[in-house]
mmCIF file of C-alpha atoms in Angstrom:
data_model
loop_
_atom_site.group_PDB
_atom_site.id
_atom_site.type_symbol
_atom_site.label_atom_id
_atom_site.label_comp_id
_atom_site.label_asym_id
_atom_site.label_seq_id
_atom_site.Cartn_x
_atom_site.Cartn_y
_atom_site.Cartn_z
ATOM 1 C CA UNK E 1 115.268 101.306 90.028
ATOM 2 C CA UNK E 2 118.732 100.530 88.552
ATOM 3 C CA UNK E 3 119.986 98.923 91.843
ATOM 4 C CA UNK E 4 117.047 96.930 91.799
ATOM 5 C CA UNK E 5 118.171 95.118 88.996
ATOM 6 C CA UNK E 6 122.129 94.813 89.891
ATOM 7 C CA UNK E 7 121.476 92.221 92.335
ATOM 8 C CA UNK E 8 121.067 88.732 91.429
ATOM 9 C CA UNK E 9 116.997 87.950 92.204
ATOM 10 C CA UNK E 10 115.714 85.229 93.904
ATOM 11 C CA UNK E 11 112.901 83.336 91.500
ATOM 12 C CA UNK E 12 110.237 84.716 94.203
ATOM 13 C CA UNK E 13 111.690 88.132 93.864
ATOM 14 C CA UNK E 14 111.092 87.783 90.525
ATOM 15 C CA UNK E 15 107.511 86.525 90.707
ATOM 16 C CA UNK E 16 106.702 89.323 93.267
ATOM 17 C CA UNK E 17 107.982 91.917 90.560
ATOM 18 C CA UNK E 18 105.924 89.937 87.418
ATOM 19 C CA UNK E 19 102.932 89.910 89.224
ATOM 20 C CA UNK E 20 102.674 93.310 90.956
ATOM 21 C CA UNK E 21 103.531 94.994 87.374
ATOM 22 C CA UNK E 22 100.743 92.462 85.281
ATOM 23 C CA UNK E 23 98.378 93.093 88.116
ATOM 24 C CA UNK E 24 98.948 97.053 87.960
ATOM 25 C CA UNK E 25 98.769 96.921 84.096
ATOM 26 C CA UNK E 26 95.118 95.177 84.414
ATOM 27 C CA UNK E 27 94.044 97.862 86.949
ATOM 28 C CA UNK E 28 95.184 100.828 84.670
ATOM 29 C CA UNK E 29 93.530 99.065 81.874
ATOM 30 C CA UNK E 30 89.820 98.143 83.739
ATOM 31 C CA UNK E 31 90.293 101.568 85.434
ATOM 32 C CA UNK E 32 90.171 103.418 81.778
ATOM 33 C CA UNK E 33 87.373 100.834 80.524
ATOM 34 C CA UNK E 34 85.295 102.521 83.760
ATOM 35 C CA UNK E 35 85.624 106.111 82.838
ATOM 36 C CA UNK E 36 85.896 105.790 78.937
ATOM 37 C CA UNK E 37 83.225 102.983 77.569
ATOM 38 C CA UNK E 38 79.987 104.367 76.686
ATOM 39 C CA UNK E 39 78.293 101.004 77.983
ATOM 40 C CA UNK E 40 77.766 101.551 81.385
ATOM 41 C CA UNK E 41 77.223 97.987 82.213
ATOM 42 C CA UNK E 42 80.384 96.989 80.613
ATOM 43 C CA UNK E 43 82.120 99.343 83.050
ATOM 44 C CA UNK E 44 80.389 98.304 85.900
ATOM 45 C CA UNK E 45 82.903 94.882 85.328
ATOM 46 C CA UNK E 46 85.846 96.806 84.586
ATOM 47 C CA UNK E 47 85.076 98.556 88.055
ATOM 48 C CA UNK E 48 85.195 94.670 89.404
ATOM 49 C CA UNK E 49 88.352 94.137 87.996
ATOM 50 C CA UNK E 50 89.507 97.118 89.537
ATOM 51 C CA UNK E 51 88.739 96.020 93.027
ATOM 52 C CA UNK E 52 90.029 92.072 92.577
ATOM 53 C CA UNK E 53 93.312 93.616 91.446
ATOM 54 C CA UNK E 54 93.348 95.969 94.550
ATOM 55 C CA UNK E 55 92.321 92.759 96.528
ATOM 56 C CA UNK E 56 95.635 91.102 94.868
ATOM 57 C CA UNK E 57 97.938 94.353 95.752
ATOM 58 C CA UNK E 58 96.838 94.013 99.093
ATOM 59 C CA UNK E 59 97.491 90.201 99.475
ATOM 60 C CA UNK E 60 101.458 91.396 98.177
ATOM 61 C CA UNK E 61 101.486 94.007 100.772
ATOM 62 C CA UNK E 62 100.816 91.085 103.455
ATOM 63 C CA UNK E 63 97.158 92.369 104.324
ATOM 64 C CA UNK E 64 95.394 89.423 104.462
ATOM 65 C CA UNK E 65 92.274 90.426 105.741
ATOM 66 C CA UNK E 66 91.437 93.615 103.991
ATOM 67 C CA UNK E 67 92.078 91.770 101.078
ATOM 68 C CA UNK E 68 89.337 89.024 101.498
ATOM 69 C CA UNK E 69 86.781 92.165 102.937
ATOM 70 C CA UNK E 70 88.096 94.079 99.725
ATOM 71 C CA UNK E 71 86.524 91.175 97.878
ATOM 72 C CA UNK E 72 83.493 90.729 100.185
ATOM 73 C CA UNK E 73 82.805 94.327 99.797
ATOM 74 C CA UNK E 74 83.455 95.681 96.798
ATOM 75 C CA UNK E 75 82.626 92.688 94.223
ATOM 76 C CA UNK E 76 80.468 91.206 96.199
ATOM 77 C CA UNK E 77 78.168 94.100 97.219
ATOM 78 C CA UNK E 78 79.146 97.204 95.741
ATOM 79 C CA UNK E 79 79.609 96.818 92.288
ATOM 80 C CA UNK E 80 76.196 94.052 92.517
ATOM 81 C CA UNK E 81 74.251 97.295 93.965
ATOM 82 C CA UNK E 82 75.740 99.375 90.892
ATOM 83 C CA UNK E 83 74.690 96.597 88.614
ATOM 84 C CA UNK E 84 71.103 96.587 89.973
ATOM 85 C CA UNK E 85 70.910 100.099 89.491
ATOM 86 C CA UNK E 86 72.067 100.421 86.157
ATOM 87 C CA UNK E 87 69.546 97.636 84.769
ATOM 88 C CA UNK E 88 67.048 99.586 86.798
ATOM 89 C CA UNK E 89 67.623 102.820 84.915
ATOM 90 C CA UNK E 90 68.761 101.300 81.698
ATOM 91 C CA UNK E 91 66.126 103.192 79.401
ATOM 92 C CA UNK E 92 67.917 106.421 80.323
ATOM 93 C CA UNK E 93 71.186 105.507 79.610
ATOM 94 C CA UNK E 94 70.575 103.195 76.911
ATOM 95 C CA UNK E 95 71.002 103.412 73.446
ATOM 96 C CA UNK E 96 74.358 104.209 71.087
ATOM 97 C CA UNK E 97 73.033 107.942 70.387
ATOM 98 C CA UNK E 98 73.239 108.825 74.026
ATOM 99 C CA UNK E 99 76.505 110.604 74.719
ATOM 100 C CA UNK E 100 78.203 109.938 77.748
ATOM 101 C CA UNK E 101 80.737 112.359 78.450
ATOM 102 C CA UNK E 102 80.100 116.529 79.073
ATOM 103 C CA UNK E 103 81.675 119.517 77.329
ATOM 104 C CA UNK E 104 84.432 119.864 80.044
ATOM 105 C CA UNK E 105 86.878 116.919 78.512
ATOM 106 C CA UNK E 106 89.480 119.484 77.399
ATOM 107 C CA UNK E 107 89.380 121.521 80.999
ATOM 108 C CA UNK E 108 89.030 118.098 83.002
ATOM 109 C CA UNK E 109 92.100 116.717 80.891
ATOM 110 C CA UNK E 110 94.324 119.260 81.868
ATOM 111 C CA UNK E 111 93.517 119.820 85.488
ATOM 112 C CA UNK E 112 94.308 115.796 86.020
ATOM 113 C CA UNK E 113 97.229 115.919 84.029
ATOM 114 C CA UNK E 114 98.606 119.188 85.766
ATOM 115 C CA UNK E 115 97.932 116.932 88.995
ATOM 116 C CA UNK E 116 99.387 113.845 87.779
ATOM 117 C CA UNK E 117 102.911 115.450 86.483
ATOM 118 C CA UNK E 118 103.135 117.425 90.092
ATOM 119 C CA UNK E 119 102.676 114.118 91.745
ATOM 120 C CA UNK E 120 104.955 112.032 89.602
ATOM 121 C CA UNK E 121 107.534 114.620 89.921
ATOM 122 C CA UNK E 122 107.260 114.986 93.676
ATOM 123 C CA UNK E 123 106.867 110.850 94.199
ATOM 124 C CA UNK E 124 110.206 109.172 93.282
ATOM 125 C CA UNK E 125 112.153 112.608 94.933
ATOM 126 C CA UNK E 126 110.667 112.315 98.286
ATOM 127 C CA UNK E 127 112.779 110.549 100.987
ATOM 128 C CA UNK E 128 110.237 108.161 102.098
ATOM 129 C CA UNK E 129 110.001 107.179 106.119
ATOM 130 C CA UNK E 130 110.218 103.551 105.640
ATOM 131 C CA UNK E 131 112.110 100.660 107.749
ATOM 132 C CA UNK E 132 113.086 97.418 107.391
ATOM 133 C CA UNK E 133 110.175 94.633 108.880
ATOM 134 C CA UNK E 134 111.615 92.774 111.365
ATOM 135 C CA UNK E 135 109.109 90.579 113.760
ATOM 136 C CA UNK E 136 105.204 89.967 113.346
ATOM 137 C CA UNK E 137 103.477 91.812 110.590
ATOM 138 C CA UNK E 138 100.084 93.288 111.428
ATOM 139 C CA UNK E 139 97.593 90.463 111.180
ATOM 140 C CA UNK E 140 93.535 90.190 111.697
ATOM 141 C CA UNK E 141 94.271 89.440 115.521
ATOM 142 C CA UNK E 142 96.243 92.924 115.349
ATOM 143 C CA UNK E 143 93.628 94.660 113.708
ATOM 144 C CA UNK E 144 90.690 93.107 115.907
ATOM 145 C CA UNK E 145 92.855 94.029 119.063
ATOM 146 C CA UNK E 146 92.789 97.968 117.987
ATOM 147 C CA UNK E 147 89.715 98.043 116.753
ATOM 148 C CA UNK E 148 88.361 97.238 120.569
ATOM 149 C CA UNK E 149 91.320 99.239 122.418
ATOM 150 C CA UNK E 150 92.392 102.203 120.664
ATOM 151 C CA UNK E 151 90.041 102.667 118.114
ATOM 152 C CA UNK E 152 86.791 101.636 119.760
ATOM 153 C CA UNK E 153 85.680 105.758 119.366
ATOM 154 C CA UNK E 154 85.734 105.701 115.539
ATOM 155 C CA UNK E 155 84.523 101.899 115.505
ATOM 156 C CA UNK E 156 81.618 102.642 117.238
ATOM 157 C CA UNK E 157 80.862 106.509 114.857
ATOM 158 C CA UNK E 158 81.030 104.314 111.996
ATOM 159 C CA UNK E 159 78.805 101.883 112.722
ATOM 160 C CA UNK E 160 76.137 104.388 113.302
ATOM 161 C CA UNK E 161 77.292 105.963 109.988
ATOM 162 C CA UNK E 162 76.040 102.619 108.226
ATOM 163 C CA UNK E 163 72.930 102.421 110.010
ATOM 164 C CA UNK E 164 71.732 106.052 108.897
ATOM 165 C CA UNK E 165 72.744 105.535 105.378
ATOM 166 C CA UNK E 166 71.104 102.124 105.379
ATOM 167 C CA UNK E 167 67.571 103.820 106.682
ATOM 168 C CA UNK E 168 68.860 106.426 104.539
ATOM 169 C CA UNK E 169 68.615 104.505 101.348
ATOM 170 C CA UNK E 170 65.570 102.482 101.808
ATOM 171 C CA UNK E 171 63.935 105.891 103.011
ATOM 172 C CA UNK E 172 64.792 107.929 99.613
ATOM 173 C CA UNK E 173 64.483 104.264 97.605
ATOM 174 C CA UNK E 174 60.708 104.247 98.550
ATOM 175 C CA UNK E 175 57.433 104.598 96.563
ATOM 176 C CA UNK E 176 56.082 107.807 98.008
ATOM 177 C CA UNK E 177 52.667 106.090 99.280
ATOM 178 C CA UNK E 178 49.461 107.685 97.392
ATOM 179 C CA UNK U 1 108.928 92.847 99.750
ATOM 180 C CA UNK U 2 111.205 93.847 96.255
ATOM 181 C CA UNK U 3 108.803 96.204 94.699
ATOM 182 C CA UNK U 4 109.579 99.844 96.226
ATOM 183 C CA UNK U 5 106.760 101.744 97.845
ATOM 184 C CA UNK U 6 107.291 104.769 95.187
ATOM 185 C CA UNK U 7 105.771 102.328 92.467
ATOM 186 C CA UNK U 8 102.780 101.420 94.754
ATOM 187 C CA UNK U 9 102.239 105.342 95.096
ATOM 188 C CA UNK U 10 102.332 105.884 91.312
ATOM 189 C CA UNK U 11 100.361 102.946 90.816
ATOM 190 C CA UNK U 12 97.807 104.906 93.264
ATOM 191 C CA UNK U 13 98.070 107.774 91.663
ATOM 192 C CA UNK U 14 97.412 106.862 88.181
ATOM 193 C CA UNK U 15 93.998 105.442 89.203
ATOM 194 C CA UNK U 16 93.113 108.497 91.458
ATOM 195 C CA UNK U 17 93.967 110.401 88.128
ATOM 196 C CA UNK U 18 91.406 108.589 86.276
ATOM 197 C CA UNK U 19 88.662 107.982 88.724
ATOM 198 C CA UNK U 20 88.944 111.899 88.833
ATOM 199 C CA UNK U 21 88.600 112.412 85.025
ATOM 200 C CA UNK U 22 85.700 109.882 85.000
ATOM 201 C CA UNK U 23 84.147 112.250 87.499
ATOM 202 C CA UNK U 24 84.193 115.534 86.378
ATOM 203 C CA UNK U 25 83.416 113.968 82.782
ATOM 204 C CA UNK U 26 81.056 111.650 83.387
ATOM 205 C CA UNK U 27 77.531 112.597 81.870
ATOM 206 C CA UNK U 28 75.620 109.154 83.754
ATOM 207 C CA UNK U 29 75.305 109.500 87.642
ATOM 208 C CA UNK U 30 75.848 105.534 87.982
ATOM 209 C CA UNK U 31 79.140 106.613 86.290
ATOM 210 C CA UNK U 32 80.422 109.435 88.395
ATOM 211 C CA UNK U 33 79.375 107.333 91.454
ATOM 212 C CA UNK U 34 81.850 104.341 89.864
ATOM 213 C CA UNK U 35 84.499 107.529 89.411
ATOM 214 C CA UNK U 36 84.250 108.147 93.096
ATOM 215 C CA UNK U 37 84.477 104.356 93.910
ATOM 216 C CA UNK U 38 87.749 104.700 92.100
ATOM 217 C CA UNK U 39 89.167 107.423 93.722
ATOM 218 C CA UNK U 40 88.211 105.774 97.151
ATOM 219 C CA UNK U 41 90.542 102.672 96.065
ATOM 220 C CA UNK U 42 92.972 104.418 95.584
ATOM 221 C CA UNK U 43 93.739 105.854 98.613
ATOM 222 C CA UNK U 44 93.371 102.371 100.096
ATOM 223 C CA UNK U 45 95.940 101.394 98.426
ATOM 224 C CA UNK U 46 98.224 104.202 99.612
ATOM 225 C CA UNK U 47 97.229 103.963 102.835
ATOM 226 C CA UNK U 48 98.024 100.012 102.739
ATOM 227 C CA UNK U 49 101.103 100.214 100.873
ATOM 228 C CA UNK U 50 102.582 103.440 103.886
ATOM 229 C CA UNK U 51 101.059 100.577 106.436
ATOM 230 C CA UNK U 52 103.187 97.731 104.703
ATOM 231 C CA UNK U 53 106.246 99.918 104.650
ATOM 232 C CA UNK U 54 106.149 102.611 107.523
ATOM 233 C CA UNK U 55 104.492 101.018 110.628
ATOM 234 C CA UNK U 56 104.484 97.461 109.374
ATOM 235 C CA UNK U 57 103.792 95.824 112.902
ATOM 236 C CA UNK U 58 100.843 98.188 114.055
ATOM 237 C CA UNK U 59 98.952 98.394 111.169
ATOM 238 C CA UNK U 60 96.896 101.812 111.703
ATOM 239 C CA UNK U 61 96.965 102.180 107.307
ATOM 240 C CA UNK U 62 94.737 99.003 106.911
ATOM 241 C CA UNK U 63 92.662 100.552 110.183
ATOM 242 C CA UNK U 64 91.594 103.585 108.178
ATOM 243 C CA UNK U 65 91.616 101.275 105.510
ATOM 244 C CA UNK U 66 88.905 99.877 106.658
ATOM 245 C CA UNK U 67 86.815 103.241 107.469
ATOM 246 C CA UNK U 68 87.107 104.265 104.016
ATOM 247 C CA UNK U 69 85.734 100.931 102.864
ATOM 248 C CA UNK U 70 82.495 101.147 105.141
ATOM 249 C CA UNK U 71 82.329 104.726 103.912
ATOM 250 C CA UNK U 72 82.326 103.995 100.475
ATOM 251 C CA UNK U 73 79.445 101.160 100.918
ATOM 252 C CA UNK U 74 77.640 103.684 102.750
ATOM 253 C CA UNK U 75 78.046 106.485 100.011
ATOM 254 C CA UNK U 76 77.375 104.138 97.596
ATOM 255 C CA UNK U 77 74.037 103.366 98.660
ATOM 256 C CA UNK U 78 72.612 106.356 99.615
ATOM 257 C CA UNK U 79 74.392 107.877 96.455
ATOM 258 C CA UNK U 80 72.272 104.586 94.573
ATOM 259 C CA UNK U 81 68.953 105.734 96.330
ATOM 260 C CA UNK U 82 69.011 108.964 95.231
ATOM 261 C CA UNK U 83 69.505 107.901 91.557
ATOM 262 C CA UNK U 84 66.359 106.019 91.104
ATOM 263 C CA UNK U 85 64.563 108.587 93.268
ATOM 264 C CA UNK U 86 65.803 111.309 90.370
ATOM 265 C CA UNK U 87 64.912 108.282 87.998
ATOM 266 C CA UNK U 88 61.142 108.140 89.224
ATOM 267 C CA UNK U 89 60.848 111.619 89.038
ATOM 268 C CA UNK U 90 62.848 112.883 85.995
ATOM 269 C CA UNK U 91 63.037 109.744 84.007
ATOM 270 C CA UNK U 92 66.920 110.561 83.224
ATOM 271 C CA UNK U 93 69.938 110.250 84.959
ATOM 272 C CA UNK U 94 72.695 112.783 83.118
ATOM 273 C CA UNK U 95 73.837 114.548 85.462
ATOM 274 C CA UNK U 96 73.749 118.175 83.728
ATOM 275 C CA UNK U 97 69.982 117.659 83.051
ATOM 276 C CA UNK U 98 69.596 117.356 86.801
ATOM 277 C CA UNK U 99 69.868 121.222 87.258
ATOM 278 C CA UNK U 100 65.908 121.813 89.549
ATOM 279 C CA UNK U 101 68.219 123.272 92.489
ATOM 280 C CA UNK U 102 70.544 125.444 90.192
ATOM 281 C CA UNK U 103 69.870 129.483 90.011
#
C-alpha cells in the first residue's frame, strides 16, 4: 500500500483506483441493505446493485464476457425471479410488526466476525502466486475454446444440472391437480 | 492493473461475511436465499480476480466462474419453487416456523 502511492500515477491509474474503491464502497453498502432492511423488496434491489457492481469489478479485471452474463444473469433473471416471488408471498412477510431477523444475532455476529479477522489477518500476509501479464488476456474466444476442449466433461454435467432443476421447479411450483 | 489482488480478496471477503450473517439471521426464506446469492458472488469474484492475476492468459477462474453462475440460477429456482410450495401449504415463509420435518 505505501509503495503504491510513492510513484507518480498515471491519470488512468488513478481512475482505475477511484473507481474500484467507489464501486466496492456501493457493494458493501447494497450488500448490508440485503441482509439488514426489514423490507424485503427493498433488498431484493440492493441485491441488484450487488451484482451490477460485481459486473463492473469484473469489467476492471478484463473479463469481458462474464461481466455482460453477470448482468444477463443475475439482474436480468435472478433477482426478477426473487422479485416475483416476494410479491407472490407478500402477505407473509408483509407488514412493519413482522420481525425479520431470529434469536441467533449475537452467536451469528461473532462466528462471522471470528471468520472475518482470521481472514483479514491471513490476506495481506500471504505471498500471493501472481505474475506480470504479458501477451493476450483470456477473452470469450479463449473461454469458448475450453469450454469445447478441455472442459467439455463439466460443460456437458452442467447442462443437465439446469435441465433437472428447471423440471425441478415447475414440478414442485405446480397446483397439485384435485 | 494498479489495484493489488489482496484488496479484491478483502473486498470478497467482506461480502461473503455478510451474505453469511444474512443467512444464519435471516427469519424470511426469500431472504436467506438472497444471503446465499451473496455468498455465491463472492467467490466469483475471487475466483476472477486469482484468474486476472495468476493464470491471466488461460482463464480457468472465469471457467468455474461460470459453473457457479449456472449453479446459482439453478439453486435459485428450485430454492424459489419450494417457497411458494411451503407458501400454499403453510401460508408463511419464516424459516423457524417451517419446523414439520424437525424431531
Amino acid at each position: 500500500m505505501t509503495e503504491l502511492f510513492n510513484t507518480a500515477l498515471t491519470p488512468w491509474e488513478w481512475t482505475q483506483l477511484i473507481s474500484f474503491y467507489g464501486i466496492a464502497a456501493l457493494m458493501i453498502v447494497a450488500a448490508l441493505m440485503v441482509v439488514t432492511l426489514r423490507n424485503i423488496f427493498h433488498s431484493a434491489l440492493g441485491l441488484a446493485a450487488v451484482a451490477l457492481g460485481a459486473a463492473a469489478i469484473y469489467l476492471m479485471l478484463d473479463a469481458e464476457f462474464l461481466a455482460f452474463v453477470q448482468i444477463l444473469v443475475y439482474v436480468g433473471a435472478v433477482v426478477t425471479l426473487i422479485a416475483f416471488m416476494v410479491m407472490l408471498t407478500q402477505r407473509a412477510s408483509h407488514g412493519k410488526l413482522v420481525r425479520q431477523s431470529n434469536d441467533q444475532k449475537t452467536i451469528s455476529f461473532i462466528v462471522v466476525l471470528s471468520l472475518f479477522a482470521l481472514l483479514i489477518w491471513k490476506i495481506p500476509t500471504t505471498v500471493w502466486n501472481t505474475t506480470v501479464s504479458t501477451g493476450n488476456l483470456a477473452d470469450a474466444k479463449t473461454l469458448g475454446t475450453a469450454f469445447l476442449k478441455e472442459y467439455i466433461m463439466p460443460f456437458e454435467v452442467i447442462s443437465i444440472v439446469l435441465l433437472v432443476a428447471l423440471i425441478g421447479a415447475i414440478v414442485l411450483a405446480r397446483r397439485e391437480p384435485k | 492493473m494498479i489495484v493489488p489482488l489482496a484488496h479484491f480478496l478483502i473486498l470478497s471477503l467482506i461480502i461473503f461475511c455478510i451474505g453469511l450473517y444474512g443467512a444464519l439471521t435471516r427469519r424470511n426464506a426469500v431472504g436467506i436465499l438472497m444471503s446465499v446469492e451473496l455468498m455465491l458472488n463472492a467467490a466469483n469474484i475471487n475466483l476472477v480476480a486469482f484468474s486476472r492475476f495468476v493464470s491471466p492468459q488461460s482463464g480457468t477462474g472465469q471457467i468455474f466462474a461460470v459453473f457457479v453462475m449456472a449453479l446459482a440460477a439453478a439453486s435459485v429456482a428450485v430454492g424459489l419453487a419450494i417457497v411458494i410450495c411451503i407458501y400454499r401449504n403453510h401460508r408463511t415463509i419464516a424459516a423457524d416456523k417451517i419446523d414439520l420435518m424437525k424431531w
